[in-house]
mmCIF file of C-alpha atoms and ligand atoms in Angstrom:
data_model
loop_
_atom_site.group_PDB
_atom_site.id
_atom_site.type_symbol
_atom_site.label_atom_id
_atom_site.label_comp_id
_atom_site.label_asym_id
_atom_site.label_seq_id
_atom_site.Cartn_x
_atom_site.Cartn_y
_atom_site.Cartn_z
ATOM 1 C CA MET A 1448 -38.800 77.103 -1.255
ATOM 2 C CA THR A 1449 -38.590 78.299 2.344
ATOM 3 C CA TYR A 1450 -39.676 81.794 3.304
ATOM 4 C CA ASN A 1451 -40.736 83.944 6.255
ATOM 5 C CA THR A 1452 -43.920 85.939 6.247
ATOM 6 C CA GLU A 1453 -46.026 87.813 8.710
ATOM 7 C CA ALA A 1454 -49.519 86.371 8.758
ATOM 8 C CA ILE A 1455 -52.857 86.092 10.567
ATOM 9 C CA VAL A 1456 -54.624 82.726 10.991
ATOM 10 C CA ILE A 1457 -58.049 83.115 9.362
ATOM 11 C CA ARG A 1458 -59.005 79.421 9.293
ATOM 12 C CA SER A 1459 -57.915 76.473 11.390
ATOM 13 C CA GLN A 1460 -59.044 72.870 11.374
ATOM 14 C CA ALA A 1461 -57.737 69.669 12.872
ATOM 15 C CA TYR A 1462 -56.238 67.168 10.472
ATOM 16 C CA GLY A 1463 -56.194 63.701 11.934
ATOM 17 C CA GLU A 1464 -55.412 63.347 15.628
ATOM 18 C CA THR A 1465 -52.396 65.571 15.876
ATOM 19 C CA HIS A 1466 -52.049 67.913 12.892
ATOM 20 C CA ALA A 1467 -53.749 71.160 11.893
ATOM 21 C CA ILE A 1468 -54.399 72.731 8.537
ATOM 22 C CA ILE A 1469 -54.544 76.508 8.651
ATOM 23 C CA THR A 1470 -55.227 79.303 6.199
ATOM 24 C CA LEU A 1471 -52.851 82.187 6.694
ATOM 25 C CA LEU A 1472 -53.577 85.680 5.466
ATOM 26 C CA THR A 1473 -50.297 87.360 4.544
ATOM 27 C CA PRO A 1474 -49.696 90.861 3.098
ATOM 28 C CA SER A 1475 -49.506 89.240 -0.345
ATOM 29 C CA GLY A 1476 -52.521 86.903 -0.052
ATOM 30 C CA THR A 1477 -53.677 83.652 1.517
ATOM 31 C CA VAL A 1478 -51.708 80.441 1.852
ATOM 32 C CA GLY A 1479 -52.847 77.063 3.160
ATOM 33 C CA ALA A 1480 -50.384 75.370 5.487
ATOM 34 C CA MET A 1481 -50.049 72.118 7.398
ATOM 35 C CA ALA A 1482 -48.787 72.398 10.968
ATOM 36 C CA ARG A 1483 -47.569 68.922 11.818
ATOM 37 C CA GLY A 1484 -48.120 67.838 15.399
ATOM 38 C CA ALA A 1485 -49.726 71.181 16.323
ATOM 39 C CA LYS A 1486 -52.562 69.428 18.170
ATOM 40 C CA LYS A 1487 -50.186 67.607 20.506
ATOM 41 C CA PRO A 1488 -50.303 69.196 23.981
ATOM 42 C CA GLN A 1489 -46.610 70.033 24.102
ATOM 43 C CA SER A 1490 -46.232 71.140 20.480
ATOM 44 C CA ARG A 1491 -44.311 74.339 19.896
ATOM 45 C CA LEU A 1492 -46.753 75.011 17.042
ATOM 46 C CA ALA A 1493 -49.874 74.745 19.254
ATOM 47 C CA ALA A 1494 -50.195 78.501 19.819
ATOM 48 C CA CYS A 1495 -49.676 79.477 16.200
ATOM 49 C CA VAL A 1496 -52.658 77.572 14.729
ATOM 50 C CA GLN A 1497 -55.377 79.378 16.708
ATOM 51 C CA LEU A 1498 -57.822 81.605 14.863
ATOM 52 C CA CYS A 1499 -56.898 85.334 14.812
ATOM 53 C CA VAL A 1500 -53.339 84.722 16.014
ATOM 54 C CA GLU A 1501 -50.785 86.915 14.281
ATOM 55 C CA GLY A 1502 -47.121 86.082 13.896
ATOM 56 C CA VAL A 1503 -44.109 85.524 11.707
ATOM 57 C CA TYR A 1504 -44.347 82.133 10.015
ATOM 58 C CA THR A 1505 -41.543 80.190 8.394
ATOM 59 C CA LEU A 1506 -43.081 78.147 5.593
ATOM 60 C CA SER A 1507 -41.739 75.527 3.268
ATOM 61 C CA GLN A 1508 -43.644 75.244 0.005
ATOM 62 C CA ARG A 1509 -43.089 73.420 -3.252
ATOM 63 C CA SER A 1510 -46.620 73.683 -4.563
ATOM 64 C CA GLY A 1511 -50.076 73.639 -3.020
ATOM 65 C CA LEU A 1512 -50.173 73.217 0.738
ATOM 66 C CA ALA A 1513 -47.217 74.729 2.599
ATOM 67 C CA THR A 1514 -45.687 73.294 5.776
ATOM 68 C CA VAL A 1515 -45.181 75.421 8.881
ATOM 69 C CA LEU A 1516 -41.561 74.928 9.931
ATOM 70 C CA GLN A 1517 -41.733 77.360 12.817
ATOM 71 C CA ALA A 1518 -43.654 80.401 13.953
ATOM 72 C CA GLU A 1519 -43.148 83.278 16.310
ATOM 73 C CA VAL A 1520 -46.476 84.522 17.648
ATOM 74 C CA THR A 1521 -46.565 88.317 17.956
ATOM 75 C CA HIS A 1522 -50.226 88.839 18.865
ATOM 76 C CA VAL A 1523 -52.448 86.181 20.490
ATOM 77 C CA ARG A 1524 -55.746 88.169 20.719
ATOM 78 C CA ARG A 1525 -56.718 86.219 23.818
ATOM 79 C CA SER A 1526 -59.907 88.196 24.524
ATOM 80 C CA LEU A 1527 -61.324 87.127 21.154
ATOM 81 C CA HIS A 1528 -61.238 83.547 22.421
ATOM 82 C CA ALA A 1529 -62.396 84.196 25.988
ATOM 83 C CA ASP A 1530 -65.698 85.903 25.197
ATOM 84 C CA LEU A 1531 -68.349 83.896 23.326
ATOM 85 C CA THR A 1532 -69.842 86.856 21.446
ATOM 86 C CA LEU A 1533 -66.469 88.333 20.493
ATOM 87 C CA ALA A 1534 -65.323 84.877 19.372
ATOM 88 C CA ALA A 1535 -68.385 84.597 17.118
ATOM 89 C CA TYR A 1536 -67.707 88.018 15.582
ATOM 90 C CA ALA A 1537 -64.030 87.150 15.109
ATOM 91 C CA ALA A 1538 -64.974 83.862 13.412
ATOM 92 C CA TYR A 1539 -67.325 85.774 11.121
ATOM 93 C CA PHE A 1540 -64.623 88.305 10.166
ATOM 94 C CA CYS A 1541 -62.145 85.489 9.513
ATOM 95 C CA GLU A 1542 -64.580 83.551 7.317
ATOM 96 C CA LEU A 1543 -65.409 86.713 5.407
ATOM 97 C CA ALA A 1544 -61.670 87.282 4.907
ATOM 98 C CA THR A 1545 -61.206 83.761 3.496
ATOM 99 C CA ARG A 1546 -63.924 84.487 0.924
ATOM 100 C CA VAL A 1547 -62.602 87.892 -0.066
ATOM 101 C CA ALA A 1548 -58.822 87.368 -0.120
ATOM 102 C CA GLU A 1549 -56.871 86.171 -3.158
ATOM 103 C CA PRO A 1550 -54.235 83.439 -2.869
ATOM 104 C CA ARG A 1551 -50.621 84.445 -2.516
ATOM 105 C CA PRO A 1552 -48.999 86.267 -4.359
ATOM 106 C CA HIS A 1553 -52.110 87.934 -5.804
ATOM 107 C CA GLY A 1554 -53.470 89.346 -2.534
ATOM 108 C CA SER A 1555 -53.482 92.926 -1.367
ATOM 109 C CA GLU A 1556 -51.690 94.477 1.555
ATOM 110 C CA ALA A 1557 -54.691 96.776 2.079
ATOM 111 C CA LEU A 1558 -56.855 93.733 2.757
ATOM 112 C CA TYR A 1559 -54.275 92.334 5.173
ATOM 113 C CA ARG A 1560 -54.195 95.642 7.045
ATOM 114 C CA GLY A 1561 -57.999 95.716 6.984
ATOM 115 C CA VAL A 1562 -58.326 92.289 8.596
ATOM 116 C CA ARG A 1563 -55.713 93.171 11.197
ATOM 117 C CA GLY A 1564 -57.565 96.452 11.788
ATOM 118 C CA VAL A 1565 -60.944 94.812 12.318
ATOM 119 C CA LEU A 1566 -59.557 92.247 14.779
ATOM 120 C CA ASP A 1567 -57.649 94.938 16.697
ATOM 121 C CA ARG A 1568 -60.757 97.073 16.822
ATOM 122 C CA LEU A 1569 -62.850 94.173 18.119
ATOM 123 C CA GLU A 1570 -60.221 93.395 20.724
ATOM 124 C CA GLY A 1571 -59.986 97.056 21.701
ATOM 125 C CA GLY A 1572 -63.597 97.116 22.873
ATOM 126 C CA ALA A 1573 -65.273 98.882 19.940
ATOM 127 C CA ASP A 1574 -68.970 98.183 19.327
ATOM 128 C CA PRO A 1575 -68.846 94.810 17.538
ATOM 129 C CA ARG A 1576 -72.030 95.435 15.596
ATOM 130 C CA LEU A 1577 -70.755 98.685 14.095
ATOM 131 C CA THR A 1578 -67.335 97.133 13.542
ATOM 132 C CA ALA A 1579 -69.064 94.381 11.548
ATOM 133 C CA ARG A 1580 -70.827 96.949 9.351
ATOM 134 C CA MET A 1581 -67.506 98.699 8.672
ATOM 135 C CA PHE A 1582 -65.804 95.449 7.731
ATOM 136 C CA GLU A 1583 -68.712 94.336 5.531
ATOM 137 C CA SER A 1584 -68.571 97.663 3.645
ATOM 138 C CA LYS A 1585 -64.890 97.135 2.967
ATOM 139 C CA ALA A 1586 -65.330 93.450 2.105
ATOM 140 C CA LEU A 1587 -67.907 94.361 -0.554
ATOM 141 C CA ALA A 1588 -65.472 96.850 -2.071
ATOM 142 C CA TRP A 1589 -62.660 94.271 -2.061
ATOM 143 C CA LEU A 1590 -65.001 91.874 -3.855
ATOM 144 C CA GLY A 1591 -65.925 94.501 -6.429
ATOM 145 C CA ALA A 1592 -69.546 94.265 -5.226
ATOM 146 C CA ALA A 1593 -69.865 97.772 -3.783
ATOM 147 C CA PRO A 1594 -71.484 100.503 -5.865
ATOM 148 C CA ASP A 1595 -70.709 104.186 -5.375
ATOM 149 C CA TRP A 1596 -73.039 104.441 -2.381
ATOM 150 C CA SER A 1597 -73.358 108.214 -2.726
ATOM 151 C CA ARG A 1598 -75.094 107.930 -6.119
ATOM 152 C CA CYS A 1599 -78.156 106.290 -7.607
ATOM 153 C CA VAL A 1600 -77.060 102.946 -9.011
ATOM 154 C CA ALA A 1601 -79.427 103.320 -12.008
ATOM 155 C CA CYS A 1602 -78.882 106.944 -13.156
ATOM 156 C CA SER A 1603 -75.760 108.043 -11.187
ATOM 157 C CA ALA A 1604 -77.523 111.081 -9.743
ATOM 158 C CA PRO A 1605 -76.254 112.123 -6.287
ATOM 159 C CA LEU A 1606 -78.650 110.802 -3.632
ATOM 160 C CA ARG A 1607 -80.699 113.298 -1.637
ATOM 161 C CA GLU A 1608 -83.492 112.953 0.891
ATOM 162 C CA GLU A 1609 -85.484 110.069 -0.572
ATOM 163 C CA VAL A 1610 -83.425 106.896 -0.960
ATOM 164 C CA TRP A 1611 -84.298 103.251 -1.577
ATOM 165 C CA TYR A 1612 -82.155 100.149 -1.597
ATOM 166 C CA SER A 1613 -82.748 97.598 -4.335
ATOM 167 C CA ALA A 1614 -81.173 94.148 -4.070
ATOM 168 C CA ARG A 1615 -81.890 93.466 -7.727
ATOM 169 C CA ASP A 1616 -79.916 96.560 -8.772
ATOM 170 C CA GLY A 1617 -77.231 96.004 -6.133
ATOM 171 C CA GLY A 1618 -77.350 99.541 -4.787
ATOM 172 C CA LEU A 1619 -79.335 102.615 -3.837
ATOM 173 C CA LEU A 1620 -81.979 104.294 -5.988
ATOM 174 C CA CYS A 1621 -83.098 107.918 -6.232
ATOM 175 C CA ALA A 1622 -86.774 108.950 -6.107
ATOM 176 C CA ALA A 1623 -87.048 109.163 -9.902
ATOM 177 C CA CYS A 1624 -85.651 105.671 -10.533
ATOM 178 C CA ARG A 1625 -87.585 104.171 -7.664
ATOM 179 C CA SER A 1626 -90.876 104.584 -9.561
ATOM 180 C CA ARG A 1627 -89.657 102.136 -12.190
ATOM 181 C CA HIS A 1628 -89.281 99.421 -9.521
ATOM 182 C CA ALA A 1629 -92.058 97.499 -7.812
ATOM 183 C CA PRO A 1630 -92.043 98.641 -4.164
ATOM 184 C CA ASP A 1631 -92.913 95.137 -3.010
ATOM 185 C CA ALA A 1632 -90.003 93.472 -4.857
ATOM 186 C CA PRO A 1633 -87.890 91.290 -2.567
ATOM 187 C CA GLY A 1634 -84.922 93.159 -1.132
ATOM 188 C CA PHE A 1635 -86.461 96.562 -1.822
ATOM 189 C CA MET A 1636 -86.536 99.030 1.074
ATOM 190 C CA HIS A 1637 -86.737 102.691 1.930
ATOM 191 C CA VAL A 1638 -83.687 103.900 3.865
ATOM 192 C CA SER A 1639 -82.822 107.014 5.842
ATOM 193 C CA PRO A 1640 -80.682 109.632 4.017
ATOM 194 C CA THR A 1641 -77.830 109.005 6.478
ATOM 195 C CA VAL A 1642 -77.424 105.449 5.144
ATOM 196 C CA PRO A 1643 -75.720 106.460 1.830
ATOM 197 C CA ARG A 1644 -73.374 108.810 3.681
ATOM 198 C CA LEU A 1645 -72.412 106.147 6.218
ATOM 199 C CA LEU A 1646 -71.910 103.462 3.572
ATOM 200 C CA SER A 1647 -69.694 105.763 1.481
ATOM 201 C CA MET A 1648 -67.661 106.797 4.496
ATOM 202 C CA MET A 1649 -67.173 103.248 5.811
ATOM 203 C CA THR A 1650 -66.194 101.998 2.353
ATOM 204 C CA VAL A 1651 -63.514 104.572 1.540
ATOM 205 C CA THR A 1652 -62.120 105.723 4.895
ATOM 206 C CA PRO A 1653 -59.042 103.768 6.058
ATOM 207 C CA TRP A 1654 -59.440 101.774 9.300
ATOM 208 C CA GLU A 1655 -57.111 103.941 11.312
ATOM 209 C CA ARG A 1656 -59.191 107.014 10.482
ATOM 210 C CA LEU A 1657 -62.623 105.492 11.142
ATOM 211 C CA GLY A 1658 -63.636 106.942 14.481
ATOM 212 C CA ARG A 1659 -66.430 105.893 16.777
ATOM 213 C CA LEU A 1660 -69.845 106.518 15.278
ATOM 214 C CA GLN A 1661 -73.107 107.074 17.102
ATOM 215 C CA LEU A 1662 -76.026 105.613 15.173
ATOM 216 C CA SER A 1663 -79.728 105.529 15.922
ATOM 217 C CA GLU A 1664 -81.259 102.057 16.269
ATOM 218 C CA LEU A 1665 -83.156 102.601 13.022
ATOM 219 C CA THR A 1666 -80.054 103.571 11.051
ATOM 220 C CA ALA A 1667 -78.058 100.680 12.523
ATOM 221 C CA HIS A 1668 -80.852 98.292 11.564
ATOM 222 C CA GLN A 1669 -81.102 99.648 8.007
ATOM 223 C CA LEU A 1670 -77.322 99.498 7.543
ATOM 224 C CA GLN A 1671 -77.343 95.880 8.663
ATOM 225 C CA LEU A 1672 -80.182 94.976 6.283
ATOM 226 C CA VAL A 1673 -78.655 96.742 3.269
ATOM 227 C CA LEU A 1674 -75.186 95.268 3.796
ATOM 228 C CA ARG A 1675 -76.524 91.808 4.496
ATOM 229 C CA THR A 1676 -78.748 91.794 1.407
ATOM 230 C CA GLN A 1677 -75.944 93.167 -0.756
ATOM 231 C CA MET A 1678 -73.588 90.468 0.542
ATOM 232 C CA GLU A 1679 -75.983 87.535 0.265
ATOM 233 C CA ASP A 1680 -78.272 88.315 -2.665
ATOM 234 C CA PHE A 1681 -75.938 90.431 -4.777
ATOM 235 C CA ALA A 1682 -72.452 89.068 -3.989
ATOM 236 C CA GLY A 1683 -73.634 85.504 -3.171
ATOM 237 C CA LEU A 1684 -71.786 85.335 0.156
ATOM 238 C CA HIS A 1685 -73.575 82.938 2.506
ATOM 239 C CA LEU A 1686 -71.409 82.388 5.558
ATOM 240 C CA LYS A 1687 -71.799 79.643 8.141
ATOM 241 C CA SER A 1688 -70.268 81.838 10.844
ATOM 242 C CA ARG A 1689 -72.916 84.488 10.167
ATOM 243 C CA ARG A 1690 -75.677 82.025 11.034
ATOM 244 C CA VAL A 1691 -73.868 81.102 14.258
ATOM 245 C CA LEU A 1692 -73.533 84.779 15.106
ATOM 246 C CA ASP A 1693 -77.212 85.422 14.355
ATOM 247 C CA GLN A 1694 -78.265 82.633 16.700
ATOM 248 C CA LEU A 1695 -76.008 83.978 19.429
ATOM 249 C CA ILE A 1696 -77.045 87.619 19.280
ATOM 250 C CA GLY A 1697 -80.674 86.835 18.474
ATOM 251 C CA LYS A 1698 -81.138 88.256 14.987
HETATM 252 ZN ZN1 ZN B 159 -81.742 107.393 -10.261
#
């Protein structure tokens, strides 16, 4: 079967001396594809196997790995390769996408638009740290690992002034439920009342309607800790690119 699809490269690795194997995210899910000869200097496929590149791919596929017959690149995202920090964020978003997305044809167009949105936002000069928190919120929802952040995860009461995050419960706790949990349990922390509001907003608001947010250092730090703990301890997502990013930005 031969077909055309728009796609974003979310993983790319060399295969032998001259080939590349890429993972494409399409509006209907991921597909692995071999780009023969793409690593040769003069290859017409060289541009279309770079991470974050977006284009229209012509694929031939019987089963398993597809073959890239040709590709027309529509968006190179050059700045995400030129800047070391942006490249590390982009690699992190791409790896997160590979873990969250379903294979074709079971994927979701919302996820495709989300990945395109996060890369565009990064390229457009938005604060990468905040952009990461937005994408992580959405990734948790796509994975089915996001609670209703506006409510206590134990009793469903709307959250008010006093709020705690509990990794064991995979969500936020109200003051009443907090007393049933050991305050020194791992992954247990008091958070500012703006954290539930921000998490809810970032999870449900579409990319195109998420504006620029101004956060205090404390809130930004708490958001990062809550999302990271929820991703790693609750959803089991340990990403290599995250460790690279941490080393680079000094976390
Ligand atoms: Zn409660």
